[in-house]
PDB file of C-alpha atoms in Angstrom:
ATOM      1  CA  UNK R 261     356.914 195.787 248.450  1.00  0.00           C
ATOM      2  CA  UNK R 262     357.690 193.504 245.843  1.00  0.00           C
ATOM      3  CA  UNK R 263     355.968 191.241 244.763  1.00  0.00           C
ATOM      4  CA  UNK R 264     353.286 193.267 244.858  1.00  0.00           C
ATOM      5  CA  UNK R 265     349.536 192.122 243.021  1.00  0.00           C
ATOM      6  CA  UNK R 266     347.547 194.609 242.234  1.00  0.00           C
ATOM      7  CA  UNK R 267     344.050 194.096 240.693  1.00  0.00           C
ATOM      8  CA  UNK R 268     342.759 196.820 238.145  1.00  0.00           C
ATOM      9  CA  UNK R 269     339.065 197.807 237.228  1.00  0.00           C
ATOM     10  CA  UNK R 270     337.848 199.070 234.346  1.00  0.00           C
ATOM     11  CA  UNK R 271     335.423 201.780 234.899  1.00  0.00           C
ATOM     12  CA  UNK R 272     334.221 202.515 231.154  1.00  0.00           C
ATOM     13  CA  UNK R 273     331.042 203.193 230.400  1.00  0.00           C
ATOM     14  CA  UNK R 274     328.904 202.432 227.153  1.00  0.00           C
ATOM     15  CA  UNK R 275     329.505 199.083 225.385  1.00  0.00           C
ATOM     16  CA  UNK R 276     333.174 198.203 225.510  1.00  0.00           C
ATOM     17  CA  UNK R 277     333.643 195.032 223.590  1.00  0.00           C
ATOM     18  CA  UNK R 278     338.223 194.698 224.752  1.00  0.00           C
ATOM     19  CA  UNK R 279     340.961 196.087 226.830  1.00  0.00           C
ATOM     20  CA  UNK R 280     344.288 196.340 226.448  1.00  0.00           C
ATOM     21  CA  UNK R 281     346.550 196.791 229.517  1.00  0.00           C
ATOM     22  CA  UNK R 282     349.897 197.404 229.541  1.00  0.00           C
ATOM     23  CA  UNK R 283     351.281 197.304 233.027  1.00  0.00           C
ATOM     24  CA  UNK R 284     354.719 199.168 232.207  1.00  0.00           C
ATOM     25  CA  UNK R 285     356.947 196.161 233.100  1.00  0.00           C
ATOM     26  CA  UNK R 286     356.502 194.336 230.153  1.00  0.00           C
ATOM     27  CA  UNK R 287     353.268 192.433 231.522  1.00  0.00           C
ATOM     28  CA  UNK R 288     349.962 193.110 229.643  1.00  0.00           C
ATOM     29  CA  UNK R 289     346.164 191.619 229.827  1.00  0.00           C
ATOM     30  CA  UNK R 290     343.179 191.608 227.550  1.00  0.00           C
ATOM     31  CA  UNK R 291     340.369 190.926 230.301  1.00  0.00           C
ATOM     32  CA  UNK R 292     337.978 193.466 231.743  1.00  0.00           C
ATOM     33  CA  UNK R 293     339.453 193.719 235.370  1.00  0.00           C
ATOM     34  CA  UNK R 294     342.903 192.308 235.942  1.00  0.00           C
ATOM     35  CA  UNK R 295     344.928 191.005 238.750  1.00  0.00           C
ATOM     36  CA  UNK R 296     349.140 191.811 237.492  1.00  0.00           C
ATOM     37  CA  UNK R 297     352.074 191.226 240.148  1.00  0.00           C
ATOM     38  CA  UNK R 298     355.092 193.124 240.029  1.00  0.00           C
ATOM     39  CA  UNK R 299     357.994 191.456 240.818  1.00  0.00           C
ATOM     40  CA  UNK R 300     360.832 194.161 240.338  1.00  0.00           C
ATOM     41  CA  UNK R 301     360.951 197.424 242.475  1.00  0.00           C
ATOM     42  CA  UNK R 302     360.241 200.414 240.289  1.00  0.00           C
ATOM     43  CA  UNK R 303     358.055 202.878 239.561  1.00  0.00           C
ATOM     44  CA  UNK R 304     355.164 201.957 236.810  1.00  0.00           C
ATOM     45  CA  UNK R 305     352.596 203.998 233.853  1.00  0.00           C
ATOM     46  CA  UNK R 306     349.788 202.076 233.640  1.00  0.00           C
ATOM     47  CA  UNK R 307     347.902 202.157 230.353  1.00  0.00           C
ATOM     48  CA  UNK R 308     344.531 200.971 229.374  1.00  0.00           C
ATOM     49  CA  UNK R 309     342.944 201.280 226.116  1.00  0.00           C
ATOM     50  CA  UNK R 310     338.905 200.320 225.498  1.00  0.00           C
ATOM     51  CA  UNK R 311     337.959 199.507 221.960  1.00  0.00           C
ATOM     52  CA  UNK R 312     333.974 200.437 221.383  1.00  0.00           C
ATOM     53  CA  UNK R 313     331.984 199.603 218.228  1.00  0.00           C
ATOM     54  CA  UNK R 314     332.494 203.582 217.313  1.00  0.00           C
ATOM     55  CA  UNK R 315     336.371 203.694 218.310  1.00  0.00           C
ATOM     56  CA  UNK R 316     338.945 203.406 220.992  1.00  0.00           C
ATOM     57  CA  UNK R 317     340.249 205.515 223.707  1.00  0.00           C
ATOM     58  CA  UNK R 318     343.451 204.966 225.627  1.00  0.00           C
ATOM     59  CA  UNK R 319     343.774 206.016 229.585  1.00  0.00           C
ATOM     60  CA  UNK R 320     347.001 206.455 231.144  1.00  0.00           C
ATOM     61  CA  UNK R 321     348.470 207.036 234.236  1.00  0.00           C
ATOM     62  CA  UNK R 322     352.114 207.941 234.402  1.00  0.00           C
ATOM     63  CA  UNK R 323     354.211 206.595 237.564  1.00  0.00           C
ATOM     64  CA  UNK R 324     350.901 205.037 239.225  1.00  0.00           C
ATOM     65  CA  UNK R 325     352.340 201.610 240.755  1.00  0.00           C
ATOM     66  CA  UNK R 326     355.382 202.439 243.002  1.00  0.00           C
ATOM     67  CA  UNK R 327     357.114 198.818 243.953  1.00  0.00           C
ATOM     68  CA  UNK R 328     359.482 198.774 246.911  1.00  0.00           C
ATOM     69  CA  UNK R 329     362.023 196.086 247.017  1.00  0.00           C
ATOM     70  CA  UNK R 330     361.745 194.127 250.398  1.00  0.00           C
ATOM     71  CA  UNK R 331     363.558 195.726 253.909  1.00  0.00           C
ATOM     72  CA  UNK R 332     367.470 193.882 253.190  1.00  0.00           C
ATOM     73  CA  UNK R 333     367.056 194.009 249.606  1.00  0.00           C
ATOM     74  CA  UNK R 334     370.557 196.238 248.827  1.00  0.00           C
ATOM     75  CA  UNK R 335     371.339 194.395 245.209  1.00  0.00           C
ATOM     76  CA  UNK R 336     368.006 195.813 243.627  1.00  0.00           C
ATOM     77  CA  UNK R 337     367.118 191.690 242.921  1.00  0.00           C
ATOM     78  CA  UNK R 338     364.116 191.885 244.183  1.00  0.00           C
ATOM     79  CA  UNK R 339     364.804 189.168 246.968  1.00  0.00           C
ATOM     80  CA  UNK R 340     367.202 188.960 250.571  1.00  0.00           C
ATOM     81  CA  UNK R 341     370.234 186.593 249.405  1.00  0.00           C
ATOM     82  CA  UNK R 342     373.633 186.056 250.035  1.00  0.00           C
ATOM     83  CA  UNK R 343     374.147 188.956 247.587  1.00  0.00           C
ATOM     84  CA  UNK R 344     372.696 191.198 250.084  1.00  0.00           C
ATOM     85  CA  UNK R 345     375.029 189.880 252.941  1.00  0.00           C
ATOM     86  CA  UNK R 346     378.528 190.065 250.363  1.00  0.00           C
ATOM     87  CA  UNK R 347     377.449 194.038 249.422  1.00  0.00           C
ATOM     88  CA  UNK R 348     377.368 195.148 252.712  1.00  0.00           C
ATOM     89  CA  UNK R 349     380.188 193.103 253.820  1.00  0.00           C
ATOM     90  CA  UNK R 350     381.898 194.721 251.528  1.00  0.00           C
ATOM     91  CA  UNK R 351     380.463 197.989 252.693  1.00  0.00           C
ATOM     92  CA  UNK R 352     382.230 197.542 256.128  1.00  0.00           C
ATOM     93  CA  UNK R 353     385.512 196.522 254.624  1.00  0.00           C
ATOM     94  CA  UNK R 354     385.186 199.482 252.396  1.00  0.00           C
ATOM     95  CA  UNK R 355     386.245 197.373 249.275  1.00  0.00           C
ATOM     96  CA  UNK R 356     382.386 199.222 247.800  1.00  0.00           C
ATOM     97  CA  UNK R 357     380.829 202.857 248.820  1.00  0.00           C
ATOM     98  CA  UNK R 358     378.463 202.585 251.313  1.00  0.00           C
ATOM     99  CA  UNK R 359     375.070 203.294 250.627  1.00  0.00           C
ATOM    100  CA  UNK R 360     373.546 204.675 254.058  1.00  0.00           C
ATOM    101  CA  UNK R 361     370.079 202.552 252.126  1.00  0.00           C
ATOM    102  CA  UNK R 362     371.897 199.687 254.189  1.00  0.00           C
ATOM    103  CA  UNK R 363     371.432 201.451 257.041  1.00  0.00           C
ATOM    104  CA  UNK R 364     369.364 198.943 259.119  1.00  0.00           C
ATOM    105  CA  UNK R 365     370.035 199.326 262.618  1.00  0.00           C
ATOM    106  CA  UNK R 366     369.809 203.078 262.134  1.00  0.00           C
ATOM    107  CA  UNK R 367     372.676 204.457 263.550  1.00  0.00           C
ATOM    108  CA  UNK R 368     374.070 206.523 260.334  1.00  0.00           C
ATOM    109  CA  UNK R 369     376.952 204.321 258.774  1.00  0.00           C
ATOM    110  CA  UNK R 370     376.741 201.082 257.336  1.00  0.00           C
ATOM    111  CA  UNK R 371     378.765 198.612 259.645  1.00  0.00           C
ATOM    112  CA  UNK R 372     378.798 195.092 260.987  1.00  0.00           C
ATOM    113  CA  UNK R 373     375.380 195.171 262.539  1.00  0.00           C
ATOM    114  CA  UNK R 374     373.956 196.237 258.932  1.00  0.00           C
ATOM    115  CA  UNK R 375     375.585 192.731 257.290  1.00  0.00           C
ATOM    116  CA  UNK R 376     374.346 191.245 260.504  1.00  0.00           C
ATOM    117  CA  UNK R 377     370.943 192.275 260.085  1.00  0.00           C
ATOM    118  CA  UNK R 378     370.066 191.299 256.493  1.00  0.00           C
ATOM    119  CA  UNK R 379     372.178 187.844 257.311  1.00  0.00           C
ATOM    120  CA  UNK R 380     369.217 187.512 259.523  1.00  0.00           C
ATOM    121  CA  UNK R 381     366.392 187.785 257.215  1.00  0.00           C
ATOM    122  CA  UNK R 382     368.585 185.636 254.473  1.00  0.00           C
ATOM    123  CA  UNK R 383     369.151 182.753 257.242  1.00  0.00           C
ATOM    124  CA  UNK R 384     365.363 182.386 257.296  1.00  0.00           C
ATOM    125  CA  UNK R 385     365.892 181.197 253.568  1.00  0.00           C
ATOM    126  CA  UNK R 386     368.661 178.668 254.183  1.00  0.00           C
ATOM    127  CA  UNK R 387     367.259 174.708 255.079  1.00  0.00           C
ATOM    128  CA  UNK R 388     369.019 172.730 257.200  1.00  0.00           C
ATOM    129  CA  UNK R 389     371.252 170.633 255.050  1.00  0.00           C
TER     130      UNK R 389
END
């Protein structure tokens, strides 16, 4: 669930003298053994490539990090806000489609409870003014 750190290891062996990771989200590293955090759900290639004295060789491993936005997250943002609360309001007015993702209280249709639910986890944002 985003954010999500994930350390990497290098397991080359011989004499590598650098690394180059590329983390798929933009994000890269030049040390041995890496710690990256994903902050955006998505699926992620991860590719490493270990330059020798004789040459190089690139690994890569296509859709390895899988990043799930948190539980409340309907916007895609990454985070519970009042976004979250406004899309399935508008849900349960049906002024937008509803997306049974929404779903939280599990009973098949997106309705009040849903927008009640993820007001929940956002209200554990809000400080008392």
């Amino acid at each position: 669930m985003a954010p999500l750190a994930v350390r990497f290891t290098d397991e080359s062996t011989g004499d590598p003298k650098s690394w180059s990771w590329m983390f798929g989200d933009g994000g890269t590293s030049a040390e041995r053994n890496p710690t990256h955090t994903y902050t955006t759900p998505g699926t992620y290639t991860v590719n490493l490539t270990v330059n020798t004295e004789t040459g190089s060789a690139t690994f890569s491993r296509p859709g390895y990090i899988t990043v799930t936005a948190p539980k409340g997250d309907v916007t895609g943002d990454g985070e519970v806000d009042i976004g979250d609360v406004s899309k399935v309001a508008y849900m349960v007015v049906g002024k937008e489609p509803a997306d049974l993702a929404a779903d939280f209280n599990g009973n098949g249709a997106v309705d009040i409870g849903d927008a009640a639910k993820i007001a929940y986890f956002f209200v554990g944002k809000i400080e008392a003014l």
